[in-house]
Tab-separated table of C-alpha atoms and ligand atoms in Angstrom:
chain	number	residue	atom	x	y	z
T	1	MET	CA	-21.581	9.835	28.224
T	2	SER	CA	-22.057	8.667	25.497
T	3	ASN	CA	-24.357	8.133	22.179
T	4	ILE	CA	-23.528	5.241	21.005
T	5	ILE	CA	-24.290	5.853	16.944
T	6	ASP	CA	-27.234	2.900	15.648
T	7	GLY	CA	-25.649	2.719	11.797
T	8	LYS	CA	-28.219	-0.089	11.513
T	9	SER	CA	-31.379	2.719	12.207
T	10	VAL	CA	-29.037	5.257	9.992
T	11	ALA	CA	-28.417	3.028	7.063
T	12	GLU	CA	-32.638	2.153	7.096
T	13	GLN	CA	-33.711	6.043	6.561
T	14	VAL	CA	-31.870	6.450	3.924
T	15	LEU	CA	-32.511	2.762	2.237
T	16	ALA	CA	-36.471	4.517	3.012
T	17	GLU	CA	-35.437	8.019	1.060
T	18	CYS	CA	-33.683	5.257	-1.807
T	19	SER	CA	-37.369	3.761	-1.733
T	20	GLU	CA	-39.110	6.893	-2.400
T	21	GLU	CA	-37.075	7.934	-4.699
T	22	ILE	CA	-37.512	4.408	-6.781
T	23	ALA	CA	-41.273	4.729	-7.195
T	24	ALA	CA	-40.136	8.264	-8.298
T	25	LEU	CA	-38.018	7.387	-10.483
T	26	LYS	CA	-40.277	3.944	-12.064
T	27	ASN	CA	-42.968	6.670	-12.380
T	28	VAL	CA	-40.543	8.029	-15.163
T	29	GLY	CA	-39.960	4.766	-16.984
T	30	ILE	CA	-36.459	3.720	-15.279
T	31	THR	CA	-35.452	1.099	-13.104
T	32	PRO	CA	-31.851	1.666	-11.373
T	33	GLY	CA	-29.940	-1.121	-11.819
T	34	LEU	CA	-26.570	-2.182	-10.718
T	35	ALA	CA	-24.327	-4.922	-11.712
T	36	VAL	CA	-21.862	-6.742	-9.018
T	37	VAL	CA	-18.463	-8.768	-10.858
T	38	LEU	CA	-17.126	-10.820	-9.043
T	39	VAL	CA	-13.796	-12.702	-9.998
T	40	GLY	CA	-12.451	-15.411	-7.802
T	41	GLU	CA	-14.321	-17.071	-4.737
T	42	ASP	CA	-13.115	-16.082	-1.941
T	43	PRO	CA	-16.216	-15.445	0.269
T	44	ALA	CA	-15.588	-12.687	2.702
T	45	SER	CA	-16.235	-10.792	-1.158
T	46	LYS	CA	-18.751	-13.668	-1.564
T	47	VAL	CA	-20.701	-12.384	1.192
T	48	TYR	CA	-20.644	-8.606	0.900
T	49	VAL	CA	-21.476	-9.215	-3.104
T	50	GLY	CA	-24.762	-11.655	-1.932
T	51	SER	CA	-25.703	-9.001	0.219
T	52	LYS	CA	-25.814	-6.605	-1.848
T	53	VAL	CA	-27.492	-8.174	-4.858
T	54	ARG	CA	-30.071	-9.064	-1.879
T	55	LYS	CA	-30.299	-5.642	-1.443
T	56	CYS	CA	-31.272	-4.480	-4.554
T	57	ALA	CA	-34.167	-7.008	-4.899
T	58	GLU	CA	-35.633	-5.876	-1.670
T	59	LEU	CA	-35.625	-2.941	-2.990
T	60	GLY	CA	-37.476	-3.634	-5.857
T	61	LEU	CA	-33.143	-2.173	-8.272
T	62	HIS	CA	-32.371	-4.078	-10.760
T	63	SER	CA	-29.015	-5.735	-10.055
T	64	ARG	CA	-26.575	-8.433	-12.510
T	65	LYS	CA	-24.426	-10.808	-10.216
T	66	ILE	CA	-20.638	-11.845	-13.094
T	67	GLU	CA	-18.968	-14.301	-11.953
T	68	LEU	CA	-15.966	-14.854	-13.746
T	69	PRO	CA	-13.861	-17.323	-12.480
T	70	VAL	CA	-10.376	-16.886	-9.890
T	71	ASP	CA	-7.985	-17.628	-13.535
T	72	ALA	CA	-10.154	-15.274	-15.223
T	73	THR	CA	-7.748	-12.835	-17.630
T	74	GLN	CA	-7.534	-8.573	-17.594
T	75	ALA	CA	-9.176	-8.992	-21.303
T	76	GLU	CA	-11.772	-10.842	-19.751
T	77	VAL	CA	-12.713	-8.230	-17.002
T	78	LEU	CA	-12.579	-5.730	-18.908
T	79	ALA	CA	-14.535	-6.766	-21.908
T	80	VAL	CA	-17.257	-7.890	-19.480
T	81	VAL	CA	-16.877	-4.009	-18.764
T	82	GLU	CA	-17.519	-2.926	-21.631
T	83	GLU	CA	-20.109	-4.364	-22.449
T	84	LEU	CA	-21.832	-3.602	-18.968
T	85	ASN	CA	-20.321	0.510	-19.609
T	86	HIS	CA	-22.967	-0.175	-22.411
T	87	ASP	CA	-25.910	-1.739	-21.481
T	88	PRO	CA	-29.109	0.600	-20.442
T	89	GLN	CA	-30.400	-1.393	-17.897
T	90	ILE	CA	-27.592	-1.138	-15.745
T	91	HIS	CA	-26.803	2.543	-13.975
T	92	GLY	CA	-24.215	1.463	-11.901
T	93	ILE	CA	-20.764	-0.487	-12.150
T	94	LEU	CA	-18.500	-1.964	-9.485
T	95	VAL	CA	-16.124	-4.769	-9.083
T	96	GLN	CA	-15.913	-6.480	-5.935
T	97	SER	CA	-12.433	-6.302	-4.595
T	98	PRO	CA	-10.078	-7.477	-3.902
T	99	PRO	CA	-10.040	-9.172	-7.245
T	100	PRO	CA	-7.305	-11.982	-7.272
T	101	PRO	CA	-3.978	-10.953	-8.302
T	102	GLN	CA	-2.851	-11.692	-12.015
T	103	ILE	CA	-6.391	-8.100	-12.627
T	104	ASP	CA	-4.401	-4.358	-12.602
T	105	GLU	CA	-7.352	-4.118	-10.264
T	106	GLU	CA	-6.702	0.520	-12.025
T	107	ALA	CA	-6.734	-0.680	-14.580
T	108	ILE	CA	-10.720	-1.899	-14.298
T	109	VAL	CA	-11.333	1.676	-12.478
T	110	ARG	CA	-9.695	3.539	-15.435
T	111	ALA	CA	-12.134	1.273	-17.277
T	112	ILE	CA	-15.573	1.965	-15.858
T	113	ASP	CA	-17.035	4.584	-17.100
T	114	PRO	CA	-17.827	7.054	-14.686
T	115	ALA	CA	-21.055	7.879	-15.139
T	116	LYS	CA	-21.916	4.672	-13.506
T	117	ASP	CA	-18.785	4.369	-11.159
T	118	VAL	CA	-20.960	4.562	-7.768
T	119	ASP	CA	-18.001	3.003	-5.753
T	120	GLY	CA	-16.249	6.637	-7.071
T	121	PHE	CA	-12.713	5.576	-7.274
T	122	HIS	CA	-12.533	6.270	-10.939
T	123	PRO	CA	-9.609	10.000	-11.593
T	124	THR	CA	-12.460	11.206	-13.336
T	125	ASN	CA	-14.966	10.927	-9.794
T	126	VAL	CA	-12.413	11.619	-7.618
T	127	ALA	CA	-11.254	14.611	-8.927
T	128	LYS	CA	-14.868	15.999	-8.159
T	129	LEU	CA	-14.802	14.969	-5.449
T	130	ALA	CA	-11.541	17.432	-4.192
T	131	LEU	CA	-13.237	19.459	-7.220
T	132	GLU	CA	-16.386	19.285	-4.760
T	133	ASP	CA	-18.839	19.392	-8.005
T	134	GLY	CA	-21.243	17.423	-6.668
T	135	SER	CA	-21.845	15.415	-10.564
T	136	GLY	CA	-19.581	12.502	-8.644
T	137	PHE	CA	-19.280	9.886	-7.144
T	138	VAL	CA	-18.662	10.018	-3.743
T	139	PRO	CA	-16.982	6.650	-1.532
T	140	CYS	CA	-19.696	4.989	-0.460
T	141	THR	CA	-17.688	4.155	3.143
T	142	PRO	CA	-16.284	8.221	3.799
T	143	ALA	CA	-20.129	8.868	2.801
T	144	GLY	CA	-21.193	6.918	5.304
T	145	CYS	CA	-19.556	8.072	7.806
T	146	MET	CA	-20.507	11.378	6.951
T	147	ARG	CA	-23.901	10.311	6.735
T	148	LEU	CA	-23.810	9.103	10.560
T	149	LEU	CA	-21.850	12.132	12.122
T	150	LYS	CA	-24.556	14.457	10.026
T	151	GLU	CA	-27.605	12.287	11.742
T	152	ALA	CA	-25.866	12.448	15.527
T	153	GLY	CA	-25.478	15.982	15.281
T	154	VAL	CA	-22.023	16.103	15.326
T	155	GLU	CA	-21.260	19.550	14.628
T	156	THR	CA	-18.032	19.477	11.618
T	157	SER	CA	-17.804	23.506	11.564
T	158	GLY	CA	-14.725	24.351	12.458
T	159	ALA	CA	-14.811	21.061	15.111
T	160	GLU	CA	-10.691	19.293	14.348
T	161	ALA	CA	-11.368	16.056	12.778
T	162	VAL	CA	-8.067	13.640	13.047
T	163	VAL	CA	-8.643	10.602	10.189
T	164	ILE	CA	-6.552	7.701	11.092
T	165	GLY	CA	-5.593	5.768	7.503
T	166	ARG	CA	-5.225	7.435	3.893
T	167	SER	CA	-6.804	5.057	1.740
T	168	MET	CA	-8.269	6.041	-1.288
T	169	ILE	CA	-12.148	3.906	-0.132
T	170	VAL	CA	-12.107	5.350	3.499
T	171	GLY	CA	-9.951	7.831	4.682
T	172	LYS	CA	-8.674	10.334	1.627
T	173	PRO	CA	-12.158	10.698	1.157
T	174	MET	CA	-13.303	11.529	4.163
T	175	ALA	CA	-10.663	13.775	4.762
T	176	LEU	CA	-11.409	15.821	1.602
T	177	LEU	CA	-15.724	15.499	2.318
T	178	LEU	CA	-14.144	16.978	6.061
T	179	MET	CA	-12.845	19.449	4.663
T	180	SER	CA	-15.178	21.149	2.156
T	181	LYS	CA	-18.181	23.215	3.074
T	182	GLU	CA	-20.066	20.752	3.646
T	183	GLY	CA	-17.571	19.622	6.579
T	184	ASN	CA	-15.382	23.224	7.501
T	185	ALA	CA	-13.932	21.194	9.792
T	186	THR	CA	-9.583	21.269	9.892
T	187	VAL	CA	-8.526	18.226	9.593
T	188	THR	CA	-5.318	16.071	10.132
T	189	VAL	CA	-4.197	13.232	8.176
T	190	ALA	CA	-2.682	10.291	9.834
T	191	HIS	CA	-0.658	7.331	8.776
T	192	SER	CA	1.547	4.596	9.608
T	193	ARG	CA	4.392	7.456	9.320
T	194	THR	CA	2.666	9.419	11.173
T	195	LYS	CA	4.416	10.532	14.549
T	196	ASP	CA	3.477	11.032	18.455
T	197	LEU	CA	0.035	9.720	16.713
T	198	ALA	CA	-1.363	9.688	20.631
T	199	ALA	CA	-0.634	13.551	21.169
T	200	VAL	CA	-1.836	14.235	16.992
T	201	CYS	CA	-5.201	12.304	18.140
T	202	ARG	CA	-5.636	13.288	21.738
T	203	ARG	CA	-6.540	17.522	19.431
T	204	ALA	CA	-9.366	15.723	18.127
T	205	ASP	CA	-12.766	16.469	18.293
T	206	ILE	CA	-13.952	13.816	16.278
T	207	ILE	CA	-11.809	10.746	15.361
T	208	VAL	CA	-12.235	8.227	12.289
T	209	ALA	CA	-9.950	5.206	12.571
T	210	ALA	CA	-10.058	3.050	9.048
T	211	ILE	CA	-6.672	1.261	9.685
T	212	GLY	CA	-6.895	-2.208	9.853
T	213	ARG	CA	-5.943	-2.657	13.105
T	214	PRO	CA	-7.781	-4.735	15.350
T	215	GLU	CA	-8.150	-2.173	18.857
T	216	PHE	CA	-5.842	-0.280	17.749
T	217	VAL	CA	-7.281	3.402	18.792
T	218	THR	CA	-6.955	3.271	22.812
T	219	ALA	CA	-8.986	5.143	25.502
T	220	ASP	CA	-5.300	7.716	26.355
T	221	MET	CA	-5.373	8.478	23.129
T	222	VAL	CA	-9.333	10.139	23.234
T	223	LYS	CA	-9.651	13.579	24.015
T	224	GLU	CA	-13.200	14.121	26.846
T	225	GLY	CA	-15.959	13.865	24.557
T	226	ALA	CA	-14.487	13.477	21.126
T	227	ALA	CA	-16.866	12.028	18.529
T	228	VAL	CA	-15.259	8.582	17.409
T	229	ILE	CA	-16.068	6.287	13.990
T	230	ASP	CA	-14.649	3.428	13.439
T	231	VAL	CA	-13.881	2.203	10.317
T	232	GLY	CA	-12.430	-1.179	10.358
T	233	ILE	CA	-14.190	-4.854	10.289
T	234	ASN	CA	-11.728	-7.270	11.609
T	235	ARG	CA	-11.707	-10.667	12.337
T	236	VAL	CA	-9.944	-11.639	15.653
T	237	ASP	CA	-9.817	-15.011	17.277
T	238	ASP	CA	-12.391	-16.120	19.433
T	239	ALA	CA	-13.255	-19.350	21.623
T	240	THR	CA	-16.102	-18.708	22.831
T	241	ALA	CA	-17.507	-17.867	19.321
T	242	LYS	CA	-20.048	-19.669	17.267
T	243	ARG	CA	-17.464	-19.184	14.404
T	244	GLY	CA	-14.264	-18.789	15.938
T	245	TYR	CA	-14.751	-15.055	15.674
T	246	ARG	CA	-15.451	-12.145	16.144
T	247	LEU	CA	-15.638	-9.316	14.743
T	248	VAL	CA	-13.993	-5.711	16.283
T	249	GLY	CA	-13.615	-2.459	14.527
T	250	ASP	CA	-10.436	0.071	15.174
T	251	VAL	CA	-10.874	1.072	18.251
T	252	ALA	CA	-10.543	-0.468	21.592
T	253	TYR	CA	-14.595	0.397	22.062
T	254	ALA	CA	-15.052	-0.881	25.939
T	255	GLU	CA	-12.369	1.538	27.127
T	256	VAL	CA	-12.988	4.628	24.599
T	257	ALA	CA	-16.879	5.035	24.201
T	258	PRO	CA	-17.157	6.314	28.255
T	259	LYS	CA	-15.289	9.276	27.181
T	260	CYS	CA	-17.375	10.175	23.426
T	261	SER	CA	-19.982	12.468	23.209
T	262	ALA	CA	-20.142	9.784	20.024
T	263	ILE	CA	-19.403	7.105	19.419
T	264	THR	CA	-20.076	3.694	16.449
T	265	PRO	CA	-20.569	0.290	17.528
T	266	VAL	CA	-18.402	-2.751	15.551
T	267	PRO	CA	-20.457	-4.355	13.956
T	268	GLY	CA	-23.412	-2.094	13.271
T	269	GLY	CA	-21.984	1.140	12.503
T	270	VAL	CA	-19.901	2.436	9.869
T	271	GLY	CA	-20.635	-1.668	8.508
T	272	PRO	CA	-24.826	-1.219	7.600
T	273	MET	CA	-24.510	2.177	6.130
T	274	THR	CA	-21.664	1.075	3.034
T	275	ILE	CA	-24.365	-0.785	1.342
T	276	ALA	CA	-26.801	2.046	1.515
T	277	MET	CA	-25.152	4.642	0.711
T	278	LEU	CA	-23.692	2.493	-2.924
T	279	ILE	CA	-27.739	1.806	-3.301
T	280	ALA	CA	-27.978	5.775	-3.364
T	281	ASN	CA	-25.012	5.950	-5.537
T	282	THR	CA	-26.856	3.829	-7.967
T	283	ILE	CA	-29.751	5.845	-7.858
T	284	LYS	CA	-28.305	9.281	-8.743
T	285	ALA	CA	-26.122	7.226	-11.364
T	286	ALA	CA	-29.649	6.500	-12.431
T	287	ARG	CA	-31.645	10.071	-12.014
T	288	GLN	CA	-28.177	11.339	-14.019
T	289	SER	CA	-28.840	8.685	-16.924
T	290	GLY	CA	-32.156	10.580	-17.523
R	301	LIG	P1	-5.276	-0.167	3.709
R	301	LIG	O1	-5.663	-0.975	5.051
R	301	LIG	O2	-5.812	0.202	2.903
R	301	LIG	O3	-5.027	0.948	5.104
R	301	LIG	C1	-5.005	1.492	5.850
R	301	LIG	C2	-4.699	2.735	6.541
R	301	LIG	O4	-4.314	2.621	8.007
R	301	LIG	C3	-3.273	3.138	5.630
R	301	LIG	O5	-3.398	4.102	5.252
R	301	LIG	C4	-2.237	2.736	6.782
R	301	LIG	O6	-1.029	4.427	7.177
R	301	LIG	C5	-2.987	3.328	8.821
R	301	LIG	N1	-1.827	2.518	8.994
R	301	LIG	C6	-1.512	1.682	8.824
R	301	LIG	N2	-1.187	1.602	10.601
R	301	LIG	C7	-0.957	2.118	10.856
R	301	LIG	C8	-0.780	2.739	12.396
R	301	LIG	N3	0.610	1.933	13.072
R	301	LIG	N4	-0.184	3.686	12.353
R	301	LIG	C9	-1.572	4.602	12.312
R	301	LIG	N5	-1.782	4.594	11.092
R	301	LIG	C10	-1.847	3.052	10.038
R	301	LIG	O7	-7.466	-0.062	4.817
R	301	LIG	P2	-9.120	-0.055	4.311
R	301	LIG	O8	-9.091	0.356	3.396
R	301	LIG	O9	-8.289	1.937	4.723
R	301	LIG	O10	-9.161	-0.164	5.570
R	301	LIG	C11	-9.383	0.204	6.672
R	301	LIG	C12	-9.930	-0.818	7.457
R	301	LIG	O11	-11.546	-0.483	7.722
R	301	LIG	C13	-10.309	-1.778	7.250
R	301	LIG	O12	-10.479	-3.113	8.582
R	301	LIG	C14	-10.992	-2.423	6.060
R	301	LIG	O13	-11.594	-3.357	7.014
R	301	LIG	C15	-12.102	-1.612	7.151
R	301	LIG	N6	-13.172	-0.614	6.113
R	301	LIG	C16	-14.573	-1.397	6.244
R	301	LIG	C17	-16.152	-0.886	6.120
R	301	LIG	C18	-16.944	-1.298	6.026
R	301	LIG	O14	-18.102	-0.707	5.270
R	301	LIG	N7	-17.184	-0.150	7.364
R	301	LIG	C19	-15.230	-0.088	4.218
R	301	LIG	C20	-13.490	-0.908	3.979
R	301	LIG	C21	-13.119	-0.685	5.061
């Protein structure tokens, strides 16, 4: 019965809408600009930063990639953020996570001008999300999950939704979006201290899994006909794979999918949406700057 939600194609749709908006902004003399700051040499972060900058180039956005050495100081990173806050060509700033341990990530996020905080992590934007003030920036991954639910025709209004995970990046903003007047769901947030998680999940019409544990959500935790959004991206060893590993989500896809009315695969589900929503947020920042 399962309807596989094609995140790649929804992301392409979002990016096509972005292209139209970019053209309209260029007509009034604004080229949206994104700055991505990378501190250190983390290989996964390098890949993420590379794909964000490449996507900007493809769409005709202005972008800047600022790379700082692994031993960069807090003051050096803050100085870069300060410079970008004042760069009129830059509308969106993100500092790739995780930075090296000497960097206080929270302090860096707080230093970003909230009007340029396209990751939506600054306290001002967190508050705007809670207040349902549409001028703020919604974190890209949960915003992408909401769009996937919408495109898949999953009714959130009145639905029982269970979000597994309470991170500031995914779980918490996801819960806020689902319970907002846009989502209108009845939301339960489960986490590492939740008792009888399986029973909590079985109540759900919608499950959003953002745990970071491979194939954690199993078929016995999912009600027949539920919609499942799998945010997890986990590497598991696989000697038969070219790179020696493969990517799996937080949901045991093979056994869960047959029970679902809709489900996102990993890869190809939530992943492609995150970058598309980042571009959408950058365009919004540019529009609001004018
Ligand atoms: P996190 O580690 O910050 O949070 C994990 C959450 O899971 C915590 O709130 C914790 O309470 C909960 N948790 C841990 N063990 C649990 C258990 N046994 N039972 C119930 N809850 C438990 O992680 P995050 O940043 O929210 O990311 C979660 C996953 O999503 C990771 O796999 C990450 O790679 C992935 N992710 C994907 C994207 C994307 O673009 N698709 C973006 C961000 C994160």
